């Protein structure tokens, strides 16, 4: 059984996904007065890597709900281990939206998470990732990790830069419940990446990752922090 097959076993039928997606998106639009800019930049077909800045735990849920195509996101596994009803809710949300949990404390876990990403992209799907690796607690945009470039160079997928603003007020650090606060999602123009011929180099991955982070910074207006989180 492939890594992609195992991942997709956790995802319900499209009808349930689409119904849930519409309900969640409408709830965000009404309660948070969400603004979506540049949605026309989302490619209608072909493999796409959604690369976004990261402001709050709820970010992957927001992006999965509002995008026109189904997105599988890498996200921290830690929210699934929360006690009580919060943990149960997060497990159900991850399952319905097809979010793939990753153990960030384990390098092996993070690397293994790229296996279903590459398979999904080879099949023409959409995969989401936060190149910073974790949330920014101080509002700055941190240096991107090169997994996004590795996935793009391996598959030839387009990279769609995305900037979130205000989601840190919807779910501040440590908050259990979401708050009805305005937020904005801005989509930039896709970065087209040809499939790498031959082995990739670290320099190729770093240069492409920096290009992606530059695009996100231009969309978000965040101050840069040239260090890895």
Tab-separated table of N, CA and C in Angstrom, residues 4 46-50 114-128 148 150-152 155-158 195:
chain	number	residue	atom	x	y	z
A	4	UNK	N	0.466	7.450	-0.324
A	4	UNK	CA	-0.704	8.238	-0.721
A	4	UNK	C	-1.989	7.482	-0.409
A	46	UNK	N	-4.053	20.600	-12.994
A	46	UNK	CA	-2.641	20.305	-12.883
A	46	UNK	C	-2.147	20.341	-11.448
A	47	UNK	N	-0.953	19.826	-11.211
A	47	UNK	CA	-0.406	19.774	-9.850
A	47	UNK	C	-0.058	21.160	-9.333
A	48	UNK	N	-0.423	21.416	-8.079
A	48	UNK	CA	-0.193	22.714	-7.459
A	48	UNK	C	0.299	22.510	-6.022
A	49	UNK	N	1.301	23.300	-5.640
A	49	UNK	CA	1.747	23.352	-4.247
A	49	UNK	C	1.326	24.703	-3.690
A	50	UNK	N	0.455	24.688	-2.703
A	50	UNK	CA	0.046	25.912	-2.026
A	50	UNK	C	1.060	26.182	-0.920
A	114	UNK	N	6.502	13.952	2.988
A	114	UNK	CA	6.611	14.356	1.588
A	114	UNK	C	6.246	13.229	0.630
A	115	UNK	N	6.278	11.983	1.077
A	115	UNK	CA	5.939	10.865	0.196
A	115	UNK	C	4.522	10.985	-0.359
A	116	UNK	N	3.497	11.168	0.497
A	116	UNK	CA	2.153	11.343	-0.076
A	116	UNK	C	2.021	12.637	-0.861
A	117	UNK	N	2.817	13.655	-0.506
A	117	UNK	CA	2.772	14.911	-1.259
A	117	UNK	C	3.231	14.691	-2.691
A	118	UNK	N	4.344	13.990	-2.859
A	118	UNK	CA	4.873	13.755	-4.199
A	118	UNK	C	3.924	12.894	-5.024
A	119	UNK	N	3.341	11.888	-4.409
A	119	UNK	CA	2.401	11.025	-5.129
A	119	UNK	C	1.150	11.792	-5.544
A	120	UNK	N	0.658	12.637	-4.642
A	120	UNK	CA	-0.531	13.425	-4.947
A	120	UNK	C	-0.259	14.399	-6.088
A	121	UNK	N	0.896	15.033	-6.063
A	121	UNK	CA	1.255	15.975	-7.127
A	121	UNK	C	1.456	15.266	-8.459
A	122	UNK	N	2.075	14.101	-8.436
A	122	UNK	CA	2.255	13.326	-9.674
A	122	UNK	C	0.907	12.964	-10.278
A	123	UNK	N	-0.111	12.836	-9.429
A	123	UNK	CA	-1.451	12.507	-9.909
A	123	UNK	C	-2.252	13.750	-10.297
A	124	UNK	N	-1.608	14.943	-10.232
A	124	UNK	CA	-2.284	16.170	-10.635
A	124	UNK	C	-3.053	16.851	-9.536
A	125	UNK	N	-2.783	16.491	-8.282
A	125	UNK	CA	-3.508	17.054	-7.156
A	125	UNK	C	-2.896	18.322	-6.595
A	126	UNK	N	-3.459	18.772	-5.472
A	126	UNK	CA	-3.033	20.009	-4.816
A	126	UNK	C	-2.566	19.682	-3.403
A	127	UNK	N	-1.374	20.159	-3.076
A	127	UNK	CA	-0.826	19.906	-1.749
A	127	UNK	C	-0.459	21.231	-1.104
A	128	UNK	N	-0.758	21.364	0.168
A	128	UNK	CA	-0.473	22.605	0.879
A	128	UNK	C	0.632	22.435	1.898
A	148	UNK	N	9.403	22.509	0.184
A	148	UNK	CA	8.518	23.014	-0.869
A	148	UNK	C	9.221	22.988	-2.217
A	150	UNK	N	11.817	21.027	-2.996
A	150	UNK	CA	12.053	19.619	-3.338
A	150	UNK	C	10.828	19.028	-4.026
A	151	UNK	N	9.641	19.302	-3.474
A	151	UNK	CA	8.406	18.764	-4.056
A	151	UNK	C	8.164	19.333	-5.458
A	152	UNK	N	8.417	20.627	-5.631
A	152	UNK	CA	8.185	21.260	-6.938
A	152	UNK	C	9.172	20.757	-7.981
A	155	UNK	N	8.393	17.148	-9.157
A	155	UNK	CA	7.145	16.866	-9.867
A	155	UNK	C	6.810	17.867	-10.972
A	156	UNK	N	7.467	19.016	-10.982
A	156	UNK	CA	7.108	20.057	-11.949
A	156	UNK	C	5.851	20.807	-11.585
A	157	UNK	N	5.397	20.681	-10.334
A	157	UNK	CA	4.176	21.359	-9.900
A	157	UNK	C	4.394	22.860	-9.790
A	158	UNK	N	3.347	23.626	-10.091
A	158	UNK	CA	3.382	25.068	-9.881
A	158	UNK	C	3.278	25.356	-8.386
A	195	UNK	N	10.274	20.414	-14.006
A	195	UNK	CA	10.809	19.255	-13.291
A	195	UNK	C	12.331	19.219	-13.444
